[in-house]
Amino acid sequence: MTVGPAIEAFLGRLQQAGVELWVEDGRLRSRARKDAISHEDADFIRKHKAVIVEHLTLAVQTAGARTPADVGTPLSAEQQRLWTAVELTGPGDAYNVPLVMHLHGHPDPAVLEQALRTLLGRHAPLRSILVEVDEGHVHAVPQPIHALPFTHIALKAAVDRDEALSALQAETRHAFDLRREIPIRCCHLSTDRDSYLCITFHHLVVDAESVAILLSELCELYTAIARQQAPRLSPQVAQYSEYVTWQRKRIADPVYQAEATRYRDEQFHAFEPSRCLIPDIGHRDLPRGTSGHCRIEVPADLRPGIDAIARKHKLTLFALLQSMLSLYLAEITDGADFAIASPVSTRDASDFSGAVGFFVKDLMLRHVPRQAGETLDQYLPGVRQRFIHAMRFRHATLDPPDMDAGAVADPAHHGMAPEVIFAFQTTGASHMEIGGIPFDIVPMASGTAKTDLVLYAADAQGILDLSWEYDSALFSEAYIHSLARGFLRFLAELVRNPNAPIASASLVDAEDEHRLHTLFVPVRATANSNDGRVDSEGTGLVDAWRASAARHGDRIA
């Protein structure tokens, strides 16, 4: 017996509506919200029950033995690159995307679960596993909606926010096995006063815009289900598979590919990458990839100047800050040849504005050295053109021809990961409601570093936040904090004096500057005429060197 197009369309429509159908012990089972299955739908199921049971049973039995043309959807270029990194890295949480909601109330766990399952029905990537169809190629194969892992934990004892988040940490750091489990898991934790909903995605199926879409739809679905109303969502939603088809056609265009290759060869001509950060061997007892975190908020009085510079040179905030980071790293390394990876969106067409998926490509942007005596106002005009060209070819392969030399060398750590990543994020309102219950988003840090150093710049309603994630096995906390403070001072001086030579900007903050001055210039005990104190005796550079060598004889000089 075969399944006709009418039944295929019927099953697809039910799945979009959040209705689950599966076969258990030879019997057809279903799960759906109240009134999701109309009388007409129920009559159709009764009439074609045998056909539906056969179809669902056959789908489970043959899921691993289909031909490449019949199994799911190929990965996009972005997904294929990330999947290669995942395979090289091995199990871990480096590519987890946690969404943690602190709810100031107690939603109904059953309604939450139903709303989440409806989301899975609307967006196939969330319920897909990866199946290898031939050597080196995998497809995303959708699974039944009931595959969603959902856990409800009720804590009777009173716990504070930190204790609750600590309990959820295992969820956010879950190591996904994408060949066997879908790339999403959910946990609802309730306390005596409030509750938390933790949704952990794998980055392979979502980006920041996708998470925002899902959060908005989840709030609408929960509210509608709880009030027994129809959700105000579009019945038809763009699917990531449509984007993959569109992208494959674009990449296959020989003219586009030839132009992209020519651009890459020009940008990376004679590229001889060297490290722009010298490890200070942070914690030698930690395994590679153990993350550390440092956060610095940009002073409010500096923000207007940053915005003014961006407007003057017609740059996005992302392009300006990426260029400033590149300039700073070049100054502290005295001319290293390096490239910074920057994730950018690949949602070219409005047709995919509501789709959920991984629409992110890392642009490798090579640092362009400044000229002697060049000012920031003189340097920035070239930045705009470089970003325009790079964004034009973001669907093509634009990595340096010899990326191996500039990547992290340890394949067990990050494979082809770049040394430094700059990521810019714009966040919306942090306080929202779901079913009348207010909630706020709680940021959760990853336990695994994606590469040596990542700078996340977040623009949250006018507040600019700089968060540094680093490999603690390479860099000490003190070194990264010093680097972060130095970059902020460098940024502030150039923004306030864009016509001053770039080389004149300070590379360290005032505290580190004083410490370095003390190292180079011995200070003897002297009376302080202002307050009567006596300054203690300092040490010169030679004495400090000898003392450090005696303490850490096995470290790099």
Coordinates of C-alpha atoms in Angstrom, one line a residue:
M1 CA 0.0 0.0 0.0
T2 CA 1.4 3.4 -0.9
V3 CA 0.8 6.8 0.6
G4 CA -0.7 9.3 -1.7
P5 CA 0.0 13.0 -1.9
A6 CA -3.2 13.9 -0.1
I7 CA -2.2 11.9 3.0
E8 CA 1.4 13.2 2.9
A9 CA 0.0 16.7 2.8
F10 CA -2.5 15.9 5.6
L11 CA 0.3 14.5 7.9
G12 CA 2.5 17.6 7.2
R13 CA -0.3 20.0 8.1
L14 CA -1.0 18.2 11.4
Q15 CA 2.7 18.3 12.2
Q16 CA 2.8 22.1 11.5
A17 CA -0.2 22.4 14.0
G18 CA 1.8 20.7 16.7
V19 CA -0.1 17.4 16.4
E20 CA 2.0 14.3 17.0
L21 CA 1.2 10.9 15.5
W22 CA 3.3 7.8 16.1
V23 CA 3.0 4.0 16.2
E24 CA 3.4 2.2 19.5
D25 CA 2.9 -1.6 19.7
G26 CA 1.2 -1.5 16.3
R27 CA -1.4 1.1 17.4
L28 CA -1.7 4.7 16.3
R29 CA -1.0 7.1 19.1
S30 CA -1.5 10.9 19.1
R31 CA -0.7 13.9 21.3
A32 CA -2.2 17.3 20.7
R33 CA -3.6 20.4 22.4
K34 CA -7.4 20.6 22.9
D35 CA -9.3 21.3 19.6
A36 CA -6.1 20.9 17.5
I37 CA -7.7 18.0 15.7
S38 CA -11.0 19.0 14.0
H39 CA -13.9 16.6 13.5
E40 CA -13.0 16.5 9.8
D41 CA -9.4 15.6 10.7
A42 CA -10.5 12.8 13.0
D43 CA -12.8 11.4 10.3
F44 CA -9.9 11.4 7.8
I45 CA -7.6 9.6 10.3
R46 CA -10.3 6.9 10.9
K47 CA -10.8 6.4 7.2
H48 CA -7.1 6.1 6.4
K49 CA -5.8 4.7 9.7
A50 CA -4.2 1.6 8.2
V51 CA -2.3 3.6 5.6
I52 CA -1.1 6.1 8.2
V53 CA 0.1 3.3 10.5
E54 CA 2.0 1.6 7.6
H55 CA 3.6 4.9 6.6
L56 CA 4.8 5.8 10.1
T57 CA 6.1 2.3 10.8
L58 CA 8.0 2.2 7.5
A59 CA 9.5 5.6 8.1
V60 CA 11.0 4.4 11.4
Q61 CA 12.2 1.1 10.0
T62 CA 14.0 2.6 7.0
A63 CA 15.2 5.9 8.4
G64 CA 18.8 4.6 8.3
A65 CA 18.7 2.8 5.0
R66 CA 17.4 5.3 2.5
T67 CA 19.2 6.6 -0.6
P68 CA 20.9 10.1 -0.4
A69 CA 18.1 11.6 -2.5
D70 CA 15.4 10.4 0.0
V71 CA 17.1 11.3 3.3
G72 CA 16.4 14.7 4.7
T73 CA 18.1 17.9 3.6
P74 CA 21.8 18.5 2.8
L75 CA 23.7 20.8 5.2
S76 CA 24.2 24.4 4.1
A77 CA 27.8 25.6 3.5
E78 CA 27.7 27.3 7.0
Q79 CA 26.5 24.1 8.7
Q80 CA 29.0 21.9 6.9
R81 CA 31.9 24.0 8.1
L82 CA 30.6 24.0 11.7
W83 CA 29.9 20.3 11.5
T84 CA 33.6 19.7 10.5
A85 CA 34.7 21.7 13.5
V86 CA 32.3 19.7 15.8
E87 CA 33.7 16.4 14.5
L88 CA 37.3 17.6 15.0
T89 CA 36.6 19.0 18.5
G90 CA 34.7 16.1 19.8
P91 CA 31.9 16.1 22.4
G92 CA 31.5 19.3 24.4
D93 CA 29.5 22.5 24.9
A94 CA 31.5 24.9 22.8
Y95 CA 28.7 25.2 20.3
N96 CA 25.8 25.2 22.6
V97 CA 23.3 28.1 22.6
P98 CA 21.5 28.3 25.9
L99 CA 18.3 30.3 26.4
V100 CA 17.6 30.7 30.1
M101 CA 14.4 32.4 31.1
H102 CA 13.9 33.6 34.7
L103 CA 10.1 33.5 35.1
H104 CA 8.6 35.5 37.9
G105 CA 5.8 33.1 38.4
H106 CA 4.9 29.5 37.7
P107 CA 3.7 28.5 34.2
D108 CA 2.0 25.2 33.5
P109 CA 4.7 22.7 32.6
A110 CA 2.3 20.7 30.4
V111 CA 1.3 23.8 28.4
L112 CA 5.0 24.7 28.1
E113 CA 5.8 21.3 26.8
Q114 CA 2.9 21.4 24.3
A115 CA 4.0 24.9 23.1
L116 CA 7.6 23.6 22.6
R117 CA 6.4 20.6 20.7
T118 CA 4.4 22.9 18.4
L119 CA 7.6 24.8 17.7
L120 CA 9.3 21.6 16.7
G121 CA 6.5 21.0 14.3
R122 CA 6.9 24.4 12.7
H123 CA 10.7 24.3 12.3
A124 CA 12.2 21.0 11.0
P125 CA 15.8 21.8 11.9
L126 CA 14.9 21.6 15.6
R127 CA 13.8 18.0 15.4
S128 CA 16.4 16.7 12.9
I129 CA 19.3 14.3 13.5
L130 CA 22.3 14.0 11.2
V131 CA 22.6 10.9 8.9
E132 CA 25.6 10.1 6.8
V133 CA 24.5 9.5 3.2
D134 CA 28.0 9.0 1.8
E135 CA 31.5 9.5 2.9
G136 CA 32.0 13.0 4.2
H137 CA 28.4 14.1 3.6
V138 CA 25.5 14.2 6.1
H139 CA 21.9 15.2 5.8
A140 CA 19.5 16.6 8.4
V141 CA 16.6 14.1 8.8
P142 CA 13.5 15.3 10.7
Q143 CA 12.3 13.1 13.6
P144 CA 8.9 12.7 15.3
I145 CA 7.9 15.6 17.5
H146 CA 7.7 13.4 20.6
A147 CA 11.5 13.1 20.4
L148 CA 11.8 16.4 22.4
P149 CA 13.6 15.9 25.7
F150 CA 11.6 17.9 28.3
T151 CA 12.3 17.7 32.1
H152 CA 10.4 19.3 34.9
I153 CA 12.1 19.7 38.2
A154 CA 10.3 20.9 41.3
L155 CA 12.5 22.1 44.2
K156 CA 10.7 22.2 47.5
A157 CA 13.4 23.9 49.4
A158 CA 13.9 27.7 49.0
V159 CA 16.8 28.4 46.6
D160 CA 18.2 31.7 45.4
R161 CA 18.9 32.7 41.8
D162 CA 22.5 31.5 41.8
E163 CA 21.6 28.1 43.2
A164 CA 18.9 27.7 40.6
L165 CA 21.2 28.6 37.7
S166 CA 23.9 26.3 39.1
A167 CA 21.3 23.5 39.0
L168 CA 20.7 24.3 35.3
Q169 CA 24.3 24.4 34.3
A170 CA 24.5 20.7 33.5
E171 CA 21.7 21.3 31.0
T172 CA 23.4 24.2 29.3
R173 CA 26.6 22.3 29.0
H174 CA 25.1 19.1 27.7
A175 CA 27.3 17.4 25.0
F176 CA 24.9 16.8 22.0
D177 CA 25.4 13.7 19.9
L178 CA 23.8 15.0 16.7
R179 CA 23.8 11.6 15.1
R180 CA 21.5 10.2 17.7
E181 CA 19.6 13.1 19.4
I182 CA 17.8 16.2 18.2
P183 CA 19.7 19.5 18.7
I184 CA 17.4 20.9 21.4
R185 CA 16.6 20.0 25.0
C186 CA 14.4 21.7 27.6
C187 CA 14.3 21.8 31.4
H188 CA 11.7 23.6 33.5
L189 CA 12.8 24.2 37.1
S190 CA 10.4 25.6 39.7
T191 CA 11.1 26.9 43.2
D192 CA 8.8 28.1 45.9
R193 CA 8.9 31.7 44.6
D194 CA 9.6 31.5 40.8
S195 CA 10.8 29.3 38.0
Y196 CA 13.3 28.9 35.2
L197 CA 12.9 27.6 31.7
C198 CA 16.2 26.4 30.1
I199 CA 16.2 25.7 26.4
T200 CA 19.6 24.5 25.1
F201 CA 20.1 24.5 21.3
H202 CA 23.1 23.3 19.3
H203 CA 24.5 26.2 17.2
L204 CA 24.2 24.0 14.1
V205 CA 20.4 24.8 13.9
V206 CA 20.1 28.3 15.3
D207 CA 21.7 31.7 15.3
A208 CA 20.8 34.8 17.3
E209 CA 17.9 35.8 15.0
S210 CA 16.5 32.3 15.1
V211 CA 16.5 32.3 18.9
A212 CA 14.6 35.6 18.9
I213 CA 12.1 34.1 16.4
L214 CA 11.6 31.0 18.6
L215 CA 11.2 33.0 21.8
S216 CA 8.6 35.2 20.3
E217 CA 6.7 32.2 18.9
L218 CA 7.0 30.3 22.2
C219 CA 5.4 33.2 24.1
E220 CA 2.5 33.5 21.6
L221 CA 1.9 29.7 21.6
Y222 CA 2.0 29.3 25.4
T223 CA -0.4 32.2 25.8
A224 CA -2.8 30.9 23.1
I225 CA -2.8 27.3 24.4
A226 CA -3.3 28.4 28.0
R227 CA -6.3 30.6 27.0
Q228 CA -7.6 27.9 24.6
Q229 CA -7.2 30.4 21.7
A230 CA -5.8 30.0 18.2
P231 CA -2.2 31.4 18.1
R232 CA -1.6 34.5 16.0
L233 CA 1.2 32.9 14.0
S234 CA 1.5 32.6 10.2
P235 CA 0.3 29.1 9.2
Q236 CA 3.1 28.9 6.6
V237 CA 6.7 29.5 7.8
A238 CA 9.9 29.5 5.6
Q239 CA 12.0 26.4 6.1
Y240 CA 15.7 26.2 6.3
S241 CA 15.7 23.5 3.5
E242 CA 14.5 26.2 1.1
Y243 CA 17.5 28.4 2.0
V244 CA 19.8 25.5 1.4
T245 CA 18.4 25.0 -2.1
W246 CA 18.7 28.7 -2.8
Q247 CA 22.3 28.9 -1.5
R248 CA 23.5 25.8 -3.5
K249 CA 22.3 27.5 -6.7
R250 CA 24.1 30.7 -5.8
I251 CA 27.3 29.0 -5.0
A252 CA 27.1 27.0 -8.2
D253 CA 27.1 30.2 -10.2
P254 CA 30.5 30.1 -12.0
V255 CA 30.7 33.9 -12.4
Y256 CA 30.0 34.5 -8.7
Q257 CA 32.5 31.8 -7.7
A258 CA 35.2 33.2 -10.0
E259 CA 34.8 36.7 -8.6
A260 CA 34.9 35.4 -5.0
T261 CA 38.1 33.4 -5.7
R262 CA 39.7 36.4 -7.3
Y263 CA 38.8 38.6 -4.3
R264 CA 40.2 36.0 -1.8
D265 CA 43.5 35.7 -3.7
E266 CA 43.9 39.5 -3.7
Q267 CA 43.1 40.0 -0.1
F268 CA 45.3 37.2 1.1
H269 CA 48.2 37.6 -1.3
A270 CA 51.5 36.7 0.4
F271 CA 49.7 36.1 3.6
E272 CA 52.1 34.8 6.3
P273 CA 50.1 34.6 9.4
S274 CA 51.8 35.0 12.8
R275 CA 50.3 34.9 16.3
C276 CA 48.9 38.2 17.4
L277 CA 48.7 37.0 21.0
I278 CA 51.5 35.3 22.8
P279 CA 50.2 32.8 25.5
D280 CA 51.3 33.6 29.0
I281 CA 50.5 30.0 30.0
G282 CA 47.5 30.7 32.2
H283 CA 46.8 27.4 34.0
R284 CA 49.0 24.6 32.8
D285 CA 47.0 22.0 34.8
L286 CA 43.8 22.8 32.8
P287 CA 43.0 21.0 29.5
R288 CA 43.0 23.1 26.3
G289 CA 39.7 24.7 25.7
T290 CA 38.7 25.4 29.3
S291 CA 37.1 28.8 29.1
G292 CA 37.6 31.9 31.2
H293 CA 35.5 35.1 31.0
C294 CA 36.0 38.8 31.5
R295 CA 33.4 41.5 31.1
I296 CA 33.8 45.2 30.8
E297 CA 31.1 47.8 30.2
V298 CA 31.9 50.7 27.9
P299 CA 31.4 54.0 29.9
A300 CA 28.2 55.7 29.0
D301 CA 30.0 59.0 28.2
L302 CA 32.1 57.2 25.5
R303 CA 29.1 55.8 23.5
P304 CA 28.1 59.1 21.8
G305 CA 31.6 59.5 20.5
I306 CA 31.7 55.9 19.1
D307 CA 28.3 56.5 17.4
A308 CA 29.5 59.8 15.9
I309 CA 32.7 58.1 14.4
A310 CA 30.6 55.4 12.9
R311 CA 28.1 57.8 11.4
K312 CA 30.9 60.0 10.0
H313 CA 32.5 57.1 8.1
K314 CA 29.2 55.4 7.3
L315 CA 30.2 52.3 9.2
T316 CA 28.1 49.9 11.3
L317 CA 29.0 49.6 15.0
F318 CA 30.2 46.1 14.2
A319 CA 32.6 47.2 11.4
L320 CA 34.0 50.0 13.6
L321 CA 34.6 47.9 16.7
Q322 CA 36.1 45.1 14.6
S323 CA 38.6 47.5 13.0
M324 CA 39.5 49.0 16.4
L325 CA 40.2 45.5 17.8
S326 CA 42.4 44.7 14.8
L327 CA 44.3 48.0 15.2
Y328 CA 44.8 47.3 18.9
L329 CA 46.2 43.8 18.3
A330 CA 48.5 45.1 15.6
E331 CA 49.9 47.8 17.9
I332 CA 50.6 45.4 20.8
T333 CA 52.3 42.9 18.5
D334 CA 54.2 45.4 16.4
G335 CA 53.1 44.4 12.9
A336 CA 51.9 40.8 13.1
D337 CA 50.2 39.5 9.9
F338 CA 46.9 38.1 11.1
A339 CA 43.2 37.7 10.3
I340 CA 40.2 38.0 12.7
A341 CA 37.2 35.9 12.1
S342 CA 33.8 37.7 12.4
P343 CA 30.5 35.9 12.2
V344 CA 28.0 37.6 9.9
S345 CA 24.5 36.9 8.8
T346 CA 23.8 35.2 5.5
R347 CA 20.1 35.9 5.3
D348 CA 20.2 37.6 2.0
A349 CA 16.6 37.3 0.9
S350 CA 13.5 38.5 2.8
D351 CA 11.9 35.1 2.0
F352 CA 13.9 33.6 4.9
S353 CA 13.3 36.3 7.5
G354 CA 11.1 34.0 9.6
A355 CA 13.1 30.8 9.1
V356 CA 14.9 29.1 11.9
G357 CA 18.4 27.8 11.1
F358 CA 22.1 28.5 11.1
F359 CA 22.5 31.6 8.9
V360 CA 26.0 32.5 10.0
K361 CA 29.3 32.6 8.2
D362 CA 32.7 33.5 9.7
L363 CA 34.4 36.2 7.6
M364 CA 38.2 36.1 7.7
L365 CA 39.2 39.7 7.7
R366 CA 42.9 40.3 7.3
H367 CA 44.4 43.2 9.2
V368 CA 45.4 46.1 7.0
P369 CA 48.5 47.9 8.6
R370 CA 48.2 51.6 9.2
Q371 CA 50.6 54.0 7.6
A372 CA 53.2 55.9 9.6
G373 CA 51.5 58.9 11.4
E374 CA 48.1 57.8 10.1
T375 CA 45.1 59.0 12.2
L376 CA 41.8 57.1 12.8
D377 CA 39.9 59.5 10.5
Q378 CA 42.5 58.7 7.7
Y379 CA 42.4 54.9 8.3
L380 CA 38.6 54.3 8.5
P381 CA 37.5 55.2 4.9
G382 CA 39.2 52.1 3.6
V383 CA 37.5 49.9 6.2
R384 CA 34.0 50.5 4.7
Q385 CA 35.1 49.3 1.2
R386 CA 36.8 46.2 2.7
F387 CA 33.6 45.2 4.6
I388 CA 31.4 45.8 1.5
H389 CA 33.5 43.5 -0.6
A390 CA 33.8 40.8 2.1
M391 CA 30.0 40.8 2.7
R392 CA 29.3 40.4 -1.0
F393 CA 31.2 37.1 -1.1
R394 CA 30.2 35.8 2.3
H395 CA 28.5 32.7 0.7
A396 CA 31.7 31.6 -1.0
T397 CA 34.8 30.1 0.6
L398 CA 36.9 33.1 1.6
D399 CA 39.3 31.6 4.0
P400 CA 43.0 32.3 3.4
P401 CA 44.6 29.8 1.0
D402 CA 46.9 28.6 3.8
M403 CA 44.4 28.8 6.6
D404 CA 46.3 25.9 8.4
A405 CA 49.2 28.2 9.2
G406 CA 47.0 30.8 10.9
A407 CA 44.7 28.4 12.8
V408 CA 45.0 26.8 16.1
A409 CA 47.5 24.0 15.5
D410 CA 46.0 21.4 17.9
P411 CA 43.3 19.5 16.0
A412 CA 42.0 18.0 19.2
H413 CA 41.3 21.5 20.4
H414 CA 39.6 23.4 17.6
G415 CA 40.8 22.1 14.3
M416 CA 40.7 25.0 11.9
A417 CA 39.5 27.6 14.4
P418 CA 41.0 31.1 14.0
E419 CA 43.1 32.5 16.8
V420 CA 40.8 35.5 17.5
I421 CA 37.1 36.0 16.9
F422 CA 35.1 39.2 17.1
A423 CA 31.3 38.8 17.4
F424 CA 28.8 41.6 17.5
Q425 CA 25.3 41.1 19.0
T426 CA 22.3 43.4 19.2
T427 CA 19.9 42.3 21.9
G428 CA 16.3 43.4 22.3
A429 CA 14.3 43.9 25.4
S430 CA 15.4 41.7 28.3
H431 CA 12.1 41.8 30.1
M432 CA 9.1 40.1 28.4
E433 CA 6.0 38.1 29.3
I434 CA 4.7 34.6 28.6
G435 CA 1.1 34.0 29.4
G436 CA 1.0 37.1 31.6
I437 CA 4.1 36.0 33.5
P438 CA 7.0 38.4 33.3
F439 CA 10.5 37.0 32.7
D440 CA 14.0 38.1 31.9
I441 CA 16.8 36.5 30.0
V442 CA 19.7 35.2 32.0
P443 CA 23.1 35.0 30.2
M444 CA 24.9 31.7 30.7
A445 CA 28.6 31.3 29.9
S446 CA 30.0 28.3 28.1
G447 CA 32.5 26.1 29.9
T448 CA 34.5 25.5 26.6
A449 CA 36.4 28.2 24.7
K450 CA 35.6 28.3 21.0
T451 CA 39.2 29.4 20.2
D452 CA 42.1 31.3 21.9
L453 CA 40.2 34.5 22.3
V454 CA 36.7 35.8 21.5
L455 CA 35.5 39.3 22.0
Y456 CA 31.7 39.6 22.2
A457 CA 30.4 43.2 21.8
A458 CA 26.7 43.4 22.8
D459 CA 24.6 46.5 22.1
A460 CA 21.7 46.2 24.6
Q461 CA 19.4 49.2 24.3
G462 CA 22.3 51.7 24.1
I463 CA 24.5 50.0 26.6
L464 CA 27.7 48.6 25.0
D465 CA 29.1 45.6 26.8
L466 CA 32.5 43.9 26.0
S467 CA 32.8 40.3 27.1
W468 CA 36.0 38.4 26.6
E469 CA 36.1 34.6 26.4
Y470 CA 39.5 33.0 26.4
D471 CA 41.3 29.7 26.7
S472 CA 42.4 29.5 30.4
A473 CA 45.1 26.9 29.5
L474 CA 46.8 29.6 27.5
F475 CA 46.1 32.9 29.2
S476 CA 45.9 33.9 32.8
E477 CA 43.0 35.9 34.2
A478 CA 45.3 38.8 35.0
Y479 CA 46.6 38.9 31.4
I480 CA 43.1 39.0 29.8
H481 CA 41.9 41.6 32.3
S482 CA 44.9 43.7 31.4
L483 CA 44.3 43.2 27.7
A484 CA 40.6 44.2 28.1
R485 CA 41.4 47.4 30.1
G486 CA 44.1 48.3 27.6
F487 CA 41.7 47.9 24.6
L488 CA 39.1 50.1 26.3
R489 CA 41.7 52.9 26.9
F490 CA 43.0 52.6 23.3
L491 CA 39.4 52.8 22.0
A492 CA 38.6 55.8 24.2
E493 CA 41.6 57.8 23.3
L494 CA 41.2 57.3 19.5
V495 CA 37.4 58.0 19.6
R496 CA 38.0 61.2 21.6
N497 CA 40.9 62.3 19.4
P498 CA 40.3 60.8 15.9
N499 CA 42.8 63.2 14.3
A500 CA 45.7 62.1 16.6
P501 CA 48.1 59.5 15.2
I502 CA 47.0 56.0 16.0
A503 CA 50.5 55.2 17.3
S504 CA 50.0 57.9 20.0
A505 CA 47.2 56.0 21.7
S506 CA 47.9 54.2 25.0
L507 CA 48.0 50.4 24.9
V508 CA 47.5 49.8 28.6
D509 CA 45.3 51.4 31.2
A510 CA 46.6 53.8 33.9
E511 CA 46.9 51.0 36.5
D512 CA 49.1 48.8 34.3
E513 CA 51.0 51.8 33.0
H514 CA 52.0 52.7 36.6
R515 CA 53.0 49.0 37.3
L516 CA 55.2 48.9 34.2
H517 CA 56.8 52.2 35.1
T518 CA 57.6 50.8 38.5
L519 CA 59.2 47.7 37.0
F520 CA 61.5 49.8 34.7
V521 CA 62.3 52.5 37.2
P522 CA 63.4 51.4 40.7
V523 CA 61.6 53.4 43.4
R524 CA 63.4 53.9 46.7
A525 CA 61.8 54.7 50.0
T526 CA 60.7 58.3 50.0
A527 CA 58.6 60.4 52.2
N528 CA 55.3 61.6 50.7
S529 CA 55.0 65.3 51.5
N530 CA 51.2 65.3 51.0
D531 CA 50.1 62.8 53.5
G532 CA 53.2 61.9 55.5
R533 CA 53.2 58.3 54.1
V534 CA 56.5 56.6 53.2
D535 CA 56.4 54.8 49.8
S536 CA 57.8 51.2 50.0
E537 CA 60.8 50.3 48.0
G538 CA 60.1 49.1 44.4
T539 CA 62.0 46.8 42.2
G540 CA 63.5 47.4 38.8
L541 CA 63.0 45.2 35.7
V542 CA 66.2 43.2 36.3
D543 CA 65.2 42.3 39.8
A544 CA 61.6 41.5 38.8
W545 CA 63.0 39.2 36.0
R546 CA 65.2 37.3 38.4
A547 CA 62.5 36.9 40.9
S548 CA 60.0 35.6 38.3
A549 CA 62.6 33.2 36.8
A550 CA 63.3 31.8 40.3
R551 CA 59.6 31.2 40.9
H552 CA 58.7 29.9 37.4
G553 CA 61.8 28.4 35.9
D554 CA 59.8 26.2 33.4
R555 CA 57.8 29.0 31.8
I556 CA 58.3 30.7 28.5
A557 CA 60.6 33.7 28.9

